[in-house]
XYZ file of N, CA and C in Angstrom:
327
model
N 14.949 -13.725 -28.434
C 15.084 -13.993 -27.006
C 15.372 -12.696 -26.275
N 15.000 -12.653 -25.005
C 15.202 -11.449 -24.193
C 16.685 -11.083 -24.105
N 17.550 -12.087 -24.045
C 18.980 -11.822 -23.907
C 19.566 -11.181 -25.158
N 18.859 -11.284 -26.298
C 19.330 -10.694 -27.542
C 19.026 -9.199 -27.634
N 18.179 -8.695 -26.735
C 17.808 -7.279 -26.791
C 18.970 -6.410 -26.324
N 19.131 -5.284 -26.967
C 20.168 -4.337 -26.577
C 19.816 -3.748 -25.205
N 20.820 -3.278 -24.453
C 20.553 -2.711 -23.123
C 19.501 -1.598 -23.145
N 19.528 -0.733 -24.141
C 18.532 0.349 -24.216
C 17.124 -0.218 -24.380
N 16.996 -1.261 -25.177
C 15.695 -1.894 -25.360
C 15.229 -2.547 -24.071
N 16.149 -3.135 -23.322
C 15.802 -3.759 -22.045
C 15.310 -2.699 -21.061
N 15.958 -1.530 -21.049
C 15.516 -0.440 -20.172
C 14.115 0.008 -20.561
N 13.860 0.101 -21.855
C 12.528 0.481 -22.321
C 11.489 -0.548 -21.933
N 11.862 -1.816 -22.010
C 10.950 -2.894 -21.617
C 10.644 -2.808 -20.126
N 11.679 -2.578 -19.320
C 11.462 -2.445 -17.873
C 10.567 -1.244 -17.570
N 10.790 -0.138 -18.229
C 9.970 1.058 -18.016
C 8.525 0.778 -18.397
N 8.330 0.037 -19.490
C 6.990 -0.320 -19.932
C 6.305 -1.221 -18.903
N 7.039 -2.195 -18.383
C 6.486 -3.087 -17.364
C 6.147 -2.301 -16.101
N 7.020 -1.360 -15.736
C 6.779 -0.524 -14.551
C 5.491 0.264 -14.723
N 5.288 0.819 -15.906
C 4.091 1.616 -16.174
C 2.835 0.754 -16.140
N 2.963 -0.521 -16.412
C 1.815 -1.414 -16.451
C 1.523 -2.056 -15.103
N 2.368 -1.832 -14.101
C 2.126 -2.417 -12.787
C 0.791 -1.930 -12.239
N 0.038 -2.837 -11.698
C -1.234 -2.483 -11.069
C -0.960 -1.957 -9.668
N -1.702 -0.921 -9.299
C -1.529 -0.301 -7.982
C -2.551 -0.878 -7.015
N -2.056 -1.463 -5.939
C -2.893 -2.080 -4.915
C -2.786 -1.228 -3.653
N -3.899 -0.661 -3.235
C -3.918 0.150 -2.023
C -4.471 -0.695 -0.882
N -3.649 -0.918 0.127
C -4.069 -1.668 1.311
C -4.661 -0.685 2.313
N -5.915 -0.898 2.678
C -6.601 -0.060 3.657
C -6.429 -0.712 5.022
N -5.786 0.013 5.916
C -5.358 -0.523 7.205
C -5.873 0.374 8.328
N -6.095 -0.209 9.497
C -6.464 0.559 10.675
C -7.949 0.484 10.961
N -8.364 1.264 11.968
C -9.763 1.277 12.385
C -9.985 2.440 13.331
N -11.201 2.962 13.328
C -11.601 3.965 14.318
C -12.348 3.308 15.470
N -12.640 2.008 15.342
C -13.443 1.282 16.331
C -12.822 1.360 17.721
N -11.631 0.841 17.844
C -10.870 0.901 19.093
C -9.437 0.475 18.803
N -8.582 0.609 19.806
C -7.166 0.321 19.612
C -6.928 -1.147 19.245
N -7.704 -2.057 19.832
C -7.553 -3.476 19.527
C -7.740 -3.740 18.037
N -8.849 -3.264 17.461
C -9.117 -3.506 16.036
C -8.126 -2.768 15.143
N -7.728 -1.578 15.561
C -6.723 -0.839 14.798
C -5.441 -1.654 14.710
N -4.943 -2.099 15.868
C -3.680 -2.832 15.914
C -3.791 -4.195 15.225
N -4.944 -4.841 15.342
C -5.146 -6.128 14.681
C -5.118 -5.961 13.162
N -5.707 -4.888 12.682
C -5.688 -4.603 11.255
C -4.251 -4.397 10.758
N -3.463 -3.651 11.525
C -2.053 -3.436 11.168
C -1.315 -4.775 11.154
N -1.578 -5.615 12.136
C -0.947 -6.933 12.204
C -1.285 -7.763 10.963
N -2.565 -7.798 10.582
C -2.979 -8.541 9.388
C -2.317 -7.989 8.126
N -2.286 -6.669 8.012
C -1.692 -6.047 6.822
C -0.196 -6.320 6.755
N 0.472 -6.297 7.902
C 1.911 -6.613 7.923
C 2.152 -8.050 7.472
N 1.313 -8.966 7.935
C 1.454 -10.370 7.534
C 1.259 -10.511 6.026
N 0.293 -9.800 5.496
C 0.051 -9.832 4.050
C 1.258 -9.277 3.299
N 1.756 -8.121 3.730
C 2.876 -7.470 3.053
C 4.155 -8.305 3.132
N 4.291 -9.113 4.171
C 5.494 -9.931 4.353
C 5.467 -11.205 3.522
N 4.349 -11.494 2.897
C 4.221 -12.730 2.116
C 5.228 -12.740 0.970
N 6.031 -13.787 0.927
C 7.071 -13.907 -0.105
C 6.494 -14.194 -1.486
N 5.236 -14.615 -1.539
C 4.623 -14.980 -2.823
C 4.018 -13.785 -3.568
N 4.037 -12.603 -2.976
C 3.478 -11.431 -3.658
C 4.316 -11.107 -4.888
N 3.654 -10.785 -5.972
C 4.337 -10.454 -7.221
C 4.591 -8.951 -7.262
N 5.745 -8.550 -6.773
C 6.078 -7.127 -6.678
C 6.555 -6.548 -8.005
N 6.711 -7.402 -9.001
C 7.050 -6.899 -10.334
C 5.787 -6.485 -11.083
N 4.692 -7.165 -10.838
C 3.432 -6.855 -11.527
C 2.541 -5.910 -10.731
N 2.787 -5.808 -9.411
C 1.921 -5.004 -8.555
C 2.744 -4.057 -7.699
N 2.226 -2.854 -7.543
C 2.817 -1.869 -6.638
C 1.899 -1.787 -5.431
N 2.453 -1.966 -4.238
C 1.658 -1.987 -3.021
C 1.801 -0.676 -2.265
N 0.662 -0.055 -1.984
C 0.586 1.216 -1.267
C -0.261 1.008 -0.023
N -0.138 1.917 0.940
C -0.846 1.758 2.208
C -1.570 3.033 2.606
N -2.813 2.869 3.041
C -3.596 3.948 3.640
C -3.989 3.479 5.030
N -3.681 4.280 6.039
C -3.970 3.904 7.421
C -5.007 4.856 8.009
N -6.086 4.274 8.542
C -7.112 5.031 9.251
C -6.752 4.987 10.739
N -6.632 6.173 11.342
C -6.241 6.261 12.751
C -7.474 6.450 13.638
N -7.285 6.180 14.914
C -8.372 6.258 15.888
C -9.046 7.637 15.915
N -8.283 8.694 15.649
C -8.837 10.055 15.697
C -9.531 10.456 14.396
N -9.593 9.539 13.418
C -10.253 9.835 12.155
C -9.332 10.357 11.076
N -8.116 10.694 11.438
C -7.142 11.110 10.430
C -6.602 9.890 9.704
N -6.032 10.142 8.535
C -5.464 9.086 7.701
C -3.994 9.389 7.468
N -3.227 8.356 7.142
C -1.843 8.548 6.715
C -1.533 7.556 5.598
N -0.460 7.848 4.895
C -0.056 7.029 3.747
C 1.428 6.694 3.896
N 1.738 5.764 4.815
C 3.148 5.445 5.074
C 3.791 4.694 3.915
N 5.103 4.803 3.851
C 5.862 4.096 2.815
C 5.872 2.590 3.079
N 5.711 2.203 4.320
C 5.693 0.797 4.717
C 4.897 0.651 6.002
N 4.833 -0.545 6.521
C 4.030 -0.803 7.715
C 4.864 -1.049 8.969
N 6.179 -0.824 8.880
C 7.015 -0.942 10.070
C 6.713 0.247 10.995
N 7.071 0.112 12.266
C 6.754 1.148 13.253
C 7.308 2.521 12.864
N 8.535 2.550 12.345
C 9.170 3.824 11.976
C 8.395 4.515 10.849
N 8.011 3.747 9.822
C 7.248 4.321 8.700
C 5.876 4.794 9.149
N 5.215 4.010 9.996
C 3.897 4.404 10.494
C 3.983 5.704 11.293
N 5.010 5.820 12.149
C 5.166 7.019 12.982
C 5.539 8.244 12.155
N 6.300 8.044 11.078
C 6.795 9.164 10.272
C 5.755 9.710 9.294
N 4.733 8.928 8.991
C 3.756 9.339 7.976
C 2.890 10.487 8.478
N 2.774 11.512 7.653
C 1.960 12.679 7.980
C 0.482 12.280 8.032
N -0.221 12.737 9.055
C -1.649 12.455 9.193
C -2.461 13.590 8.589
N -3.480 13.213 7.846
C -4.330 14.211 7.200
C -5.800 13.869 7.443
N -6.669 14.877 7.386
C -8.096 14.606 7.591
C -8.707 13.832 6.419
N -9.909 13.317 6.651
C -10.604 12.450 5.702
C -10.682 13.056 4.295
N -11.094 14.314 4.180
C -11.251 14.928 2.849
C -9.925 14.939 2.088
N -8.844 15.261 2.783
C -7.525 15.246 2.162
C -7.105 13.837 1.783
N -7.498 12.864 2.604
C -7.166 11.460 2.314
C -7.865 10.993 1.045
N -9.127 11.363 0.890
C -9.868 10.971 -0.310
C -9.220 11.586 -1.552
N -8.827 12.842 -1.455
C -8.146 13.499 -2.577
C -6.819 12.804 -2.880
N -6.105 12.409 -1.820
C -4.817 11.730 -2.021
C -5.024 10.356 -2.670
N -6.037 9.637 -2.230
C -6.341 8.342 -2.840
C -6.652 8.527 -4.323
N -7.399 9.571 -4.638
C -7.699 9.860 -6.041
C -6.405 10.090 -6.828
N -5.466 10.815 -6.240
C -4.202 11.091 -6.937
C -3.338 9.832 -7.066
N -3.467 8.898 -6.128
C -2.725 7.635 -6.221
C -3.271 6.756 -7.342
N -4.536 6.934 -7.664
C -5.208 6.177 -8.738
C -5.004 4.662 -8.584
N -5.424 4.106 -7.430
C -5.263 2.659 -7.282
C -6.166 1.886 -8.240
N -5.698 0.723 -8.646
C -6.526 -0.162 -9.484
C -7.463 -0.988 -8.621
N -7.042 -1.242 -7.387
C -7.839 -2.048 -6.467
C -7.461 -1.673 -5.036
N -8.422 -1.845 -4.121
C -8.153 -1.571 -2.710
C -8.438 -2.852 -1.931
N -7.553 -3.185 -1.004
C -7.699 -4.380 -0.178
C -7.911 -3.939 1.269
N -9.111 -4.152 1.816
C -9.337 -3.791 3.217
C -8.792 -4.882 4.154
N -8.092 -4.477 5.173
C -7.605 -5.420 6.187
C -8.433 -5.219 7.433
N -9.554 -5.905 7.480
C -10.558 -5.933 8.542
C -11.794 -5.385 7.987
């Protein structure tokens, strides 16, 4: 039983589970216009707020496309996180996505 495992073994099990978490990159925003950009953020926030998401099996990351064509990778989708995220050009964003190594990408819009 899991309760019979020593604390060190439990830490190793947690580390193993952490390493096996699938990375989900949520693609948010739009260059179309402010309405579609904001609607995409609204949809992504609703998705992220879902209590049924399995945050033990999946790690959720965010990529935001801004109206000016720059991208950012905020820690969350709240206004403070969105404002604080550094904006980078498309080529840098693609390189960053490669370094994140997502298992799947979910477009919001």
